[in-house]
Amino acid sequence: MEGIEFGNGGKADLIVRNAGQLLTLAGPDVPRRGTDMCELGIIEDGAVAVKGGRIVFAGRTRDCNWESETEIRASGRVVMPGFVDPHTHLVFAGTREDEFELRLKGVGYKEIASRGGGIKSTVQKTRQALKAELMELAEPRLDDILRWGTTTVEIKSGYGLERATEMKMLEVIRDLGKKHLADLVPTYLGAHDFPEEFSSDREGYVNEVIKVIPEVVARHLARFCDVFCEEGFFSVEQSRRILKAGLDHGLPAKIHADELASSGGAELAAELKALSADHLTFASDRGLQAMGEAGTIPVLLPGTSFFLKAPSAPARKMIDMGLPVAIGSDFNPGSCPISHMPVVIGLACIQYGLTPAEAITASTINGACALGLESEIATLETGKKADLLVLRVENFGQIPYFFGANPVEAVVKGGEIVL
Ligand SMILES: [Zn+2]
């Protein structure tokens, strides 16, 4: 922010004027809870001025004294922060549409896995793929996500289940981050599943996952450590060991919790003061209560439950309990190929019972909180990074209402018009 004047007036790099609804999401840089989730800080006939990649003004157009040669007229449009997707598995090789069809015919996950499908097929193909191939596959996915308004994306490793491929995936995320306009946040998920070679020595694999952590940290390849904590996968004890090892090396914890059954994941998240616990379809009331006290953010993934025809997470209950709900896409080749946040917002409303305003808070500032980026992005306020969207809708309620449509007309990333 050095060298930027924060007074009202002067020469800006870009001004967006006359927004029908400017959703500033203004407020303290903390997770939004309860009725605060409905407060979008709406300014009618709003303007945003940008300089040096930062917001220098956000308010009413008539109060904006900044000038610029580059202007966007946004009358009759919604202008809002770029979406933050705090949960994806975007780097992978191979697709699984054959498995999708089998599932439609009623074939169960175990049967699919025994035919060589499921996560094991993705692991096999991702292990075989060269770094350049993984980059080539991931880049258009990111382009597409940006076109639908997501400007910050978390990406997990977890299709290697062995040191070399986990490192390869994290390197791909790092290299993509340097190349791509979207900001990427890498997470180490060596504990996504057990690899076949350790099927009779699960503790041995837990040790392998832990052994990799110091290298991941020393090479700055991940900002978080995540575990798939679930019956039949990583037990609470195994998850605790892995996440504690991450914490000991300075990696805040994230956890895939209670997606398939109430497995004690929410309770563990609270015990470790995890930054987020994700899925939570079957989380216990006790676990949710403890998460609230610990400050753990629930990241809900309505696209996955929709795609799998699985039950919805109790989102309304969480909001009523005062939990700061965030939403993510969970984009991955098996359980959720849905990557577009406007679609996820629609599903959060239709399937999970969020109001449109709550879903927008969940996909911006609360998502940023789930990545520890709340003081940098996801609201339109002076000093924040200028990541913003111009949407071809008259009001924010039309984002979920025109379900399946892409409302994005322009994307401004770090102050540059990129789309
Ligand atoms: Zn996931």
GROMACS .gro file of C-alpha atoms and ligand atoms in nm:
model
  420
    1MET     CA    1   0.000   0.000   0.000
    2GLU     CA    2   0.307   0.223   0.004
    3GLY     CA    3   0.286   0.537  -0.200
    4ILE     CA    4  -0.091   0.533  -0.238
    5GLU     CA    5  -0.289   0.833  -0.121
    6PHE     CA    6  -0.602   0.745   0.061
    7GLY     CA    7  -0.758   1.090   0.049
    8ASN     CA    8  -1.064   1.144  -0.168
    9GLY     CA    9  -0.943   1.282  -0.496
   10GLY     CA   10  -0.671   1.269  -0.755
   11LYS     CA   11  -0.583   1.051  -1.044
   12ALA     CA   12  -0.691   0.688  -1.022
   13ASP     CA   13  -0.601   0.400  -1.254
   14LEU     CA   14  -0.961   0.291  -1.290
   15ILE     CA   15  -1.304   0.404  -1.176
   16VAL     CA   16  -1.624   0.201  -1.180
   17ARG     CA   17  -1.918   0.444  -1.166
   18ASN     CA   18  -2.295   0.444  -1.129
   19ALA     CA   19  -2.333   0.085  -1.008
   20GLY     CA   20  -2.700   0.009  -0.955
   21GLN     CA   21  -2.600  -0.185  -0.645
   22LEU     CA   22  -2.248  -0.165  -0.507
   23LEU     CA   23  -2.208  -0.452  -0.260
   24THR     CA   24  -1.921  -0.331  -0.041
   25LEU     CA   25  -1.953  -0.597   0.233
   26ALA     CA   26  -1.791  -0.320   0.442
   27GLY     CA   27  -1.726  -0.401   0.805
   28PRO     CA   28  -1.462  -0.536   1.038
   29ASP     CA   29  -1.223  -0.793   0.889
   30VAL     CA   30  -1.376  -1.078   1.088
   31PRO     CA   31  -1.603  -1.370   0.999
   32ARG     CA   32  -1.963  -1.252   0.965
   33ARG     CA   33  -2.213  -1.433   1.185
   34GLY     CA   34  -2.588  -1.439   1.241
   35THR     CA   35  -2.777  -1.143   1.098
   36ASP     CA   36  -2.445  -0.979   1.000
   37MET     CA   37  -2.435  -1.235   0.717
   38CYS     CA   38  -2.727  -1.045   0.558
   39GLU     CA   39  -2.548  -0.708   0.567
   40LEU     CA   40  -2.398  -0.651   0.224
   41GLY     CA   41  -2.317  -0.282   0.275
   42ILE     CA   42  -2.521  -0.187  -0.032
   43ILE     CA   43  -2.467   0.154  -0.191
   44GLU     CA   44  -2.701   0.257  -0.470
   45ASP     CA   45  -2.540   0.452  -0.753
   46GLY     CA   46  -2.204   0.343  -0.615
   47ALA     CA   47  -1.849   0.396  -0.735
   48VAL     CA   48  -1.511   0.234  -0.676
   49ALA     CA   49  -1.178   0.399  -0.754
   50VAL     CA   50  -0.861   0.194  -0.788
   51LYS     CA   51  -0.495   0.295  -0.776
   52GLY     CA   52  -0.183   0.079  -0.763
   53GLY     CA   53  -0.399  -0.231  -0.749
   54ARG     CA   54  -0.576  -0.113  -0.434
   55ILE     CA   55  -0.915   0.040  -0.367
   56VAL     CA   56  -0.880   0.410  -0.285
   57PHE     CA   57  -1.250   0.491  -0.279
   58ALA     CA   58  -1.577   0.300  -0.244
   59GLY     CA   59  -1.895   0.498  -0.191
   60ARG     CA   60  -2.160   0.699  -0.370
   61THR     CA   61  -2.071   0.810  -0.723
   62ARG     CA   62  -2.152   1.172  -0.639
   63ASP     CA   63  -1.903   1.165  -0.350
   64CYS     CA   64  -1.620   1.031  -0.566
   65ASN     CA   65  -1.370   1.302  -0.651
   66TRP     CA   66  -1.125   1.069  -0.824
   67GLU     CA   67  -1.063   1.088  -1.195
   68SER     CA   68  -0.935   0.835  -1.442
   69GLU     CA   69  -0.893   0.782  -1.812
   70THR     CA   70  -1.026   0.431  -1.766
   71GLU     CA   71  -1.385   0.411  -1.653
   72ILE     CA   72  -1.650   0.144  -1.639
   73ARG     CA   73  -2.011   0.264  -1.640
   74ALA     CA   74  -2.204   0.012  -1.435
   75SER     CA   75  -2.555   0.155  -1.430
   76GLY     CA   76  -2.818  -0.114  -1.388
   77ARG     CA   77  -2.543  -0.355  -1.277
   78VAL     CA   78  -2.427  -0.511  -0.953
   79VAL     CA   79  -2.064  -0.445  -0.856
   80MET     CA   80  -1.916  -0.664  -0.584
   81PRO     CA   81  -1.593  -0.823  -0.459
   82GLY     CA   82  -1.454  -1.119  -0.654
   83PHE     CA   83  -1.566  -1.456  -0.523
   84VAL     CA   84  -1.335  -1.653  -0.295
   85ASP     CA   85  -1.344  -2.031  -0.334
   86PRO     CA   86  -1.189  -2.178  -0.018
   87HIS     CA   87  -1.206  -2.547  -0.117
   88THR     CA   88  -1.106  -2.709  -0.448
   89HIS     CA   89  -0.911  -3.008  -0.577
   90LEU     CA   90  -0.848  -2.841  -0.911
   91VAL     CA   91  -0.518  -3.008  -1.008
   92PHE     CA   92  -0.574  -3.363  -1.134
   93ALA     CA   93  -0.542  -3.583  -1.441
   94GLY     CA   94  -0.824  -3.784  -1.593
   95THR     CA   95  -1.200  -3.741  -1.572
   96ARG     CA   96  -1.461  -3.977  -1.430
   97GLU     CA   97  -1.775  -3.944  -1.641
   98ASP     CA   98  -1.791  -4.324  -1.677
   99GLU     CA   99  -1.825  -4.348  -1.301
  100PHE     CA  100  -2.091  -4.075  -1.309
  101GLU     CA  101  -2.301  -4.289  -1.542
  102LEU     CA  102  -2.251  -4.600  -1.327
  103ARG     CA  103  -2.368  -4.405  -1.024
  104LEU     CA  104  -2.680  -4.293  -1.212
  105LYS     CA  105  -2.752  -4.660  -1.274
  106GLY     CA  106  -2.734  -4.726  -0.901
  107VAL     CA  107  -2.385  -4.878  -0.880
  108GLY     CA  108  -2.239  -4.808  -0.535
  109TYR     CA  109  -1.905  -4.645  -0.454
  110LYS     CA  110  -1.747  -4.971  -0.333
  111GLU     CA  111  -1.839  -5.150  -0.653
  112ILE     CA  112  -1.705  -4.858  -0.859
  113ALA     CA  113  -1.382  -4.866  -0.659
  114SER     CA  114  -1.349  -5.242  -0.711
  115ARG     CA  115  -1.375  -5.183  -1.087
  116GLY     CA  116  -1.076  -4.949  -1.063
  117GLY     CA  117  -1.281  -4.627  -1.041
  118GLY     CA  118  -1.308  -4.373  -0.763
  119ILE     CA  119  -1.020  -4.166  -0.628
  120LYS     CA  120  -0.774  -4.447  -0.709
  121SER     CA  121  -0.817  -4.385  -1.082
  122THR     CA  122  -0.740  -4.015  -1.035
  123VAL     CA  123  -0.437  -4.104  -0.820
  124GLN     CA  124  -0.307  -4.340  -1.084
  125LYS     CA  125  -0.343  -4.086  -1.366
  126THR     CA  126  -0.207  -3.798  -1.159
  127ARG     CA  127   0.098  -4.003  -1.061
  128GLN     CA  128   0.164  -4.079  -1.428
  129ALA     CA  129   0.117  -3.721  -1.550
  130LEU     CA  130   0.413  -3.492  -1.603
  131LYS     CA  131   0.411  -3.153  -1.433
  132ALA     CA  132   0.360  -2.984  -1.769
  133GLU     CA  133   0.057  -3.203  -1.839
  134LEU     CA  134  -0.101  -3.121  -1.503
  135MET     CA  135  -0.042  -2.750  -1.573
  136GLU     CA  136  -0.200  -2.778  -1.916
  137LEU     CA  137  -0.506  -2.947  -1.769
  138ALA     CA  138  -0.545  -2.707  -1.478
  139GLU     CA  139  -0.496  -2.379  -1.661
  140PRO     CA  140  -0.818  -2.378  -1.866
  141ARG     CA  141  -1.010  -2.484  -1.554
  142LEU     CA  142  -0.876  -2.175  -1.378
  143ASP     CA  143  -0.955  -1.955  -1.681
  144ASP     CA  144  -1.310  -2.079  -1.669
  145ILE     CA  145  -1.343  -2.022  -1.295
  146LEU     CA  146  -1.216  -1.666  -1.333
  147ARG     CA  147  -1.468  -1.603  -1.612
  148TRP     CA  148  -1.737  -1.693  -1.358
  149GLY     CA  149  -1.601  -1.443  -1.108
  150THR     CA  150  -1.374  -1.634  -0.869
  151THR     CA  151  -1.058  -1.430  -0.811
  152THR     CA  152  -0.903  -1.630  -0.523
  153VAL     CA  153  -0.893  -2.010  -0.527
  154GLU     CA  154  -0.769  -2.258  -0.269
  155ILE     CA  155  -0.627  -2.576  -0.426
  156LYS     CA  156  -0.538  -2.895  -0.240
  157SER     CA  157  -0.288  -3.164  -0.323
  158GLY     CA  158  -0.404  -3.519  -0.246
  159TYR     CA  159  -0.402  -3.720  -0.569
  160GLY     CA  160  -0.049  -3.843  -0.520
  161LEU     CA  161  -0.069  -4.021  -0.185
  162GLU     CA  162   0.309  -4.052  -0.210
  163ARG     CA  163   0.576  -3.793  -0.150
  164ALA     CA  164   0.689  -3.736  -0.509
  165THR     CA  165   0.343  -3.680  -0.656
  166GLU     CA  166   0.221  -3.469  -0.363
  167MET     CA  167   0.524  -3.244  -0.414
  168LYS     CA  168   0.463  -3.241  -0.789
  169MET     CA  169   0.104  -3.125  -0.734
  170LEU     CA  170   0.212  -2.851  -0.492
  171GLU     CA  171   0.477  -2.736  -0.740
  172VAL     CA  172   0.211  -2.723  -1.012
  173ILE     CA  173  -0.009  -2.507  -0.787
  174ARG     CA  174   0.289  -2.278  -0.715
  175ASP     CA  175   0.378  -2.245  -1.086
  176LEU     CA  176   0.015  -2.190  -1.185
  177GLY     CA  177  -0.009  -1.919  -0.921
  178LYS     CA  178   0.284  -1.734  -1.079
  179LYS     CA  179   0.134  -1.761  -1.424
  180HIS     CA  180  -0.237  -1.715  -1.370
  181LEU     CA  181  -0.436  -1.401  -1.293
  182ALA     CA  182  -0.632  -1.568  -1.014
  183ASP     CA  183  -0.466  -1.582  -0.671
  184LEU     CA  184  -0.404  -1.940  -0.560
  185VAL     CA  185  -0.378  -2.071  -0.205
  186PRO     CA  186  -0.211  -2.414  -0.175
  187THR     CA  187  -0.305  -2.677   0.086
  188TYR     CA  188  -0.120  -3.000   0.162
  189LEU     CA  189  -0.368  -3.290   0.167
  190GLY     CA  190  -0.139  -3.593   0.168
  191ALA     CA  191  -0.405  -3.750   0.392
  192HIS     CA  192  -0.680  -3.758   0.129
  193ASP     CA  193  -0.702  -4.139   0.127
  194PHE     CA  194  -0.475  -4.439   0.187
  195PRO     CA  195  -0.274  -4.552  -0.115
  196GLU     CA  196  -0.305  -4.914  -0.219
  197GLU     CA  197   0.056  -4.992  -0.123
  198PHE     CA  198  -0.025  -4.904   0.240
  199SER     CA  199  -0.366  -5.074   0.257
  200SER     CA  200  -0.244  -5.313   0.525
  201ASP     CA  201  -0.024  -5.058   0.703
  202ARG     CA  202  -0.233  -4.750   0.759
  203GLU     CA  203  -0.020  -4.619   1.045
  204GLY     CA  204   0.276  -4.649   0.813
  205TYR     CA  205   0.107  -4.412   0.567
  206VAL     CA  206   0.020  -4.166   0.844
  207ASN     CA  207   0.392  -4.157   0.924
  208GLU     CA  208   0.470  -4.096   0.555
  209VAL     CA  209   0.226  -3.803   0.542
  210ILE     CA  210   0.386  -3.650   0.850
  211LYS     CA  211   0.739  -3.705   0.717
  212VAL     CA  212   0.665  -3.483   0.414
  213ILE     CA  213   0.543  -3.184   0.619
  214PRO     CA  214   0.885  -3.029   0.702
  215GLU     CA  215   0.981  -3.028   0.333
  216VAL     CA  216   0.647  -2.874   0.232
  217VAL     CA  217   0.699  -2.599   0.489
  218ALA     CA  218   1.068  -2.540   0.412
  219ARG     CA  219   0.983  -2.495   0.044
  220HIS     CA  220   0.679  -2.275   0.119
  221LEU     CA  221   0.461  -2.504  -0.091
  222ALA     CA  222   0.149  -2.498   0.128
  223ARG     CA  223  -0.026  -2.258   0.360
  224PHE     CA  224  -0.250  -2.517   0.529
  225CYS     CA  225  -0.255  -2.883   0.623
  226ASP     CA  226  -0.577  -3.078   0.559
  227VAL     CA  227  -0.698  -3.431   0.639
  228PHE     CA  228  -0.990  -3.644   0.519
  229CYS     CA  229  -1.121  -3.743   0.863
  230GLU     CA  230  -1.398  -3.997   0.818
  231GLU     CA  231  -1.493  -4.351   0.916
  232GLY     CA  232  -1.306  -4.584   0.683
  233PHE     CA  233  -1.052  -4.313   0.601
  234PHE     CA  234  -0.838  -4.125   0.854
  235SER     CA  235  -0.956  -4.182   1.210
  236VAL     CA  236  -0.983  -3.898   1.459
  237GLU     CA  237  -0.658  -4.015   1.621
  238GLN     CA  238  -0.473  -4.034   1.289
  239SER     CA  239  -0.613  -3.698   1.180
  240ARG     CA  240  -0.509  -3.542   1.511
  241ARG     CA  241  -0.151  -3.667   1.468
  242ILE     CA  242  -0.122  -3.531   1.116
  243LEU     CA  243  -0.283  -3.193   1.185
  244LYS     CA  244  -0.077  -3.149   1.503
  245ALA     CA  245   0.240  -3.218   1.306
  246GLY     CA  246   0.127  -2.949   1.060
  247LEU     CA  247   0.060  -2.705   1.344
  248ASP     CA  248   0.400  -2.780   1.497
  249HIS     CA  249   0.553  -2.670   1.165
  250GLY     CA  250   0.336  -2.360   1.139
  251LEU     CA  251   0.064  -2.488   0.904
  252PRO     CA  252  -0.286  -2.398   1.026
  253ALA     CA  253  -0.531  -2.688   1.014
  254LYS     CA  254  -0.820  -2.755   0.779
  255ILE     CA  255  -1.024  -3.071   0.792
  256HIS     CA  256  -1.270  -3.266   0.576
  257ALA     CA  257  -1.517  -3.347   0.852
  258ASP     CA  258  -1.837  -3.548   0.894
  259GLU     CA  259  -1.923  -3.570   0.523
  260LEU     CA  260  -2.037  -3.932   0.521
  261ALA     CA  261  -2.118  -3.989   0.890
  262SER     CA  262  -2.082  -3.821   1.226
  263SER     CA  263  -1.716  -3.911   1.278
  264GLY     CA  264  -1.594  -3.666   1.541
  265GLY     CA  265  -1.438  -3.436   1.280
  266ALA     CA  266  -1.614  -3.119   1.399
  267GLU     CA  267  -1.504  -3.191   1.757
  268LEU     CA  268  -1.145  -3.245   1.645
  269ALA     CA  269  -1.153  -2.923   1.442
  270ALA     CA  270  -1.258  -2.735   1.756
  271GLU     CA  271  -0.999  -2.909   1.974
  272LEU     CA  272  -0.719  -2.807   1.735
  273LYS     CA  273  -0.871  -2.463   1.668
  274ALA     CA  274  -0.868  -2.548   1.298
  275LEU     CA  275  -0.918  -2.252   1.068
  276SER     CA  276  -1.198  -2.435   0.887
  277ALA     CA  277  -1.391  -2.760   0.896
  278ASP     CA  278  -1.539  -2.852   0.559
  279HIS     CA  279  -1.851  -3.050   0.448
  280LEU     CA  280  -2.005  -3.110   0.797
  281THR     CA  281  -2.316  -3.282   0.659
  282PHE     CA  282  -2.345  -3.506   0.964
  283ALA     CA  283  -2.166  -3.292   1.224
  284SER     CA  284  -2.302  -3.332   1.575
  285ASP     CA  285  -2.460  -3.040   1.761
  286ARG     CA  286  -2.187  -3.074   2.022
  287GLY     CA  287  -1.921  -3.052   1.752
  288LEU     CA  288  -2.079  -2.745   1.593
  289GLN     CA  289  -2.112  -2.578   1.932
  290ALA     CA  290  -1.745  -2.647   2.003
  291MET     CA  291  -1.648  -2.511   1.660
  292GLY     CA  292  -1.834  -2.191   1.738
  293GLU     CA  293  -1.641  -2.151   2.063
  294ALA     CA  294  -1.308  -2.232   1.895
  295GLY     CA  295  -1.364  -1.991   1.605
  296THR     CA  296  -1.348  -2.265   1.339
  297ILE     CA  297  -1.523  -2.164   1.016
  298PRO     CA  298  -1.764  -2.412   0.856
  299VAL     CA  299  -1.697  -2.436   0.482
  300LEU     CA  300  -2.005  -2.589   0.320
  301LEU     CA  301  -1.996  -2.752  -0.024
  302PRO     CA  302  -2.351  -2.768  -0.161
  303GLY     CA  303  -2.234  -2.864  -0.511
  304THR     CA  304  -2.107  -3.196  -0.380
  305SER     CA  305  -2.423  -3.298  -0.198
  306PHE     CA  306  -2.625  -3.197  -0.505
  307PHE     CA  307  -2.405  -3.391  -0.745
  308LEU     CA  308  -2.407  -3.703  -0.524
  309LYS     CA  309  -2.776  -3.667  -0.429
  310ALA     CA  310  -2.651  -3.670  -0.069
  311PRO     CA  311  -2.820  -3.499   0.226
  312SER     CA  312  -2.761  -3.128   0.278
  313ALA     CA  313  -2.545  -2.996   0.561
  314PRO     CA  314  -2.752  -2.824   0.834
  315ALA     CA  315  -2.659  -2.475   0.717
  316ARG     CA  316  -2.957  -2.294   0.872
  317LYS     CA  317  -2.886  -2.448   1.209
  318MET     CA  318  -2.522  -2.337   1.185
  319ILE     CA  319  -2.618  -1.980   1.099
  320ASP     CA  320  -2.874  -1.973   1.380
  321MET     CA  321  -2.603  -2.101   1.617
  322GLY     CA  322  -2.388  -1.804   1.516
  323LEU     CA  323  -2.138  -1.994   1.302
  324PRO     CA  324  -1.984  -1.787   1.020
  325VAL     CA  325  -2.072  -2.010   0.726
  326ALA     CA  326  -1.854  -2.000   0.414
  327ILE     CA  327  -1.921  -2.188   0.089
  328GLY     CA  328  -1.687  -2.343  -0.164
  329SER     CA  329  -1.713  -2.541  -0.486
  330ASP     CA  330  -1.519  -2.857  -0.386
  331PHE     CA  331  -1.432  -2.879  -0.758
  332ASN     CA  332  -1.287  -3.230  -0.810
  333PRO     CA  333  -1.313  -3.508  -1.068
  334GLY     CA  334  -1.520  -3.750  -0.860
  335SER     CA  335  -1.785  -3.598  -0.639
  336CYS     CA  336  -1.815  -3.246  -0.780
  337PRO     CA  337  -1.714  -3.116  -1.122
  338ILE     CA  338  -1.905  -2.794  -1.043
  339SER     CA  339  -1.658  -2.505  -1.026
  340HIS     CA  340  -1.866  -2.190  -1.084
  341MET     CA  341  -1.940  -1.985  -0.772
  342PRO     CA  342  -2.265  -1.829  -0.902
  343VAL     CA  343  -2.394  -2.186  -0.941
  344VAL     CA  344  -2.269  -2.278  -0.594
  345ILE     CA  345  -2.447  -1.969  -0.457
  346GLY     CA  346  -2.768  -2.088  -0.624
  347LEU     CA  347  -2.728  -2.435  -0.473
  348ALA     CA  348  -2.652  -2.284  -0.131
  349CYS     CA  349  -2.987  -2.107  -0.150
  350ILE     CA  350  -3.195  -2.383  -0.308
  351GLN     CA  351  -3.047  -2.688  -0.135
  352TYR     CA  352  -2.903  -2.548   0.189
  353GLY     CA  353  -3.154  -2.275   0.269
  354LEU     CA  354  -2.922  -1.975   0.275
  355THR     CA  355  -3.073  -1.643   0.174
  356PRO     CA  356  -2.913  -1.481  -0.132
  357ALA     CA  357  -2.744  -1.222   0.093
  358GLU     CA  358  -2.607  -1.491   0.325
  359ALA     CA  359  -2.475  -1.687   0.027
  360ILE     CA  360  -2.293  -1.380  -0.103
  361THR     CA  361  -2.131  -1.320   0.235
  362ALA     CA  362  -2.041  -1.690   0.249
  363SER     CA  363  -1.874  -1.674  -0.094
  364THR     CA  364  -1.676  -1.356  -0.030
  365ILE     CA  365  -1.563  -1.233   0.313
  366ASN     CA  366  -1.636  -1.556   0.503
  367GLY     CA  367  -1.453  -1.754   0.234
  368ALA     CA  368  -1.159  -1.517   0.271
  369CYS     CA  369  -1.165  -1.573   0.649
  370ALA     CA  370  -1.143  -1.948   0.584
  371LEU     CA  371  -0.813  -1.873   0.405
  372GLY     CA  372  -0.683  -1.613   0.651
  373LEU     CA  373  -0.707  -1.344   0.381
  374GLU     CA  374  -0.981  -1.128   0.535
  375SER     CA  375  -0.767  -0.816   0.572
  376GLU     CA  376  -0.653  -0.831   0.206
  377ILE     CA  377  -0.956  -0.916  -0.009
  378ALA     CA  378  -1.331  -0.984  -0.031
  379THR     CA  379  -1.478  -0.646   0.065
  380LEU     CA  380  -1.478  -0.322  -0.132
  381GLU     CA  381  -1.311  -0.087   0.114
  382THR     CA  382  -1.021   0.156   0.099
  383GLY     CA  383  -0.689  -0.026   0.118
  384LYS     CA  384  -0.815  -0.365   0.006
  385LYS     CA  385  -0.690  -0.536  -0.307
  386ALA     CA  386  -0.899  -0.430  -0.607
  387ASP     CA  387  -1.056  -0.766  -0.698
  388LEU     CA  388  -1.407  -0.688  -0.815
  389LEU     CA  389  -1.683  -0.796  -1.047
  390VAL     CA  390  -1.933  -0.615  -1.265
  391LEU     CA  391  -2.239  -0.838  -1.295
  392ARG     CA  392  -2.505  -0.823  -1.561
  393VAL     CA  393  -2.789  -0.836  -1.306
  394GLU     CA  394  -3.001  -0.558  -1.157
  395ASN     CA  395  -2.971  -0.668  -0.796
  396PHE     CA  396  -2.791  -0.935  -0.596
  397GLY     CA  397  -3.106  -1.148  -0.565
  398GLN     CA  398  -3.081  -1.220  -0.936
  399ILE     CA  399  -2.748  -1.402  -0.892
  400PRO     CA  400  -2.906  -1.723  -0.753
  401TYR     CA  401  -3.240  -1.653  -0.924
  402PHE     CA  402  -3.103  -1.681  -1.277
  403PHE     CA  403  -2.968  -2.021  -1.178
  404GLY     CA  404  -2.703  -2.163  -1.409
  405ALA     CA  405  -2.639  -1.837  -1.592
  406ASN     CA  406  -2.307  -1.656  -1.576
  407PRO     CA  407  -2.376  -1.301  -1.455
  408VAL     CA  408  -2.015  -1.185  -1.495
  409GLU     CA  409  -1.969  -0.898  -1.740
  410ALA     CA  410  -1.626  -0.775  -1.624
  411VAL     CA  411  -1.359  -0.892  -1.382
  412VAL     CA  412  -1.110  -0.651  -1.227
  413LYS     CA  413  -0.816  -0.837  -1.069
  414GLY     CA  414  -0.559  -0.644  -0.869
  415GLY     CA  415  -0.685  -0.325  -1.030
  416GLU     CA  416  -0.659  -0.449  -1.391
  417ILE     CA  417  -0.956  -0.519  -1.613
  418VAL     CA  418  -0.881  -0.879  -1.706
  419LEU     CA  419  -1.217  -0.975  -1.856
  420ZN      ZN  420  -1.253  -3.172  -0.058
   0.00000   0.00000   0.00000
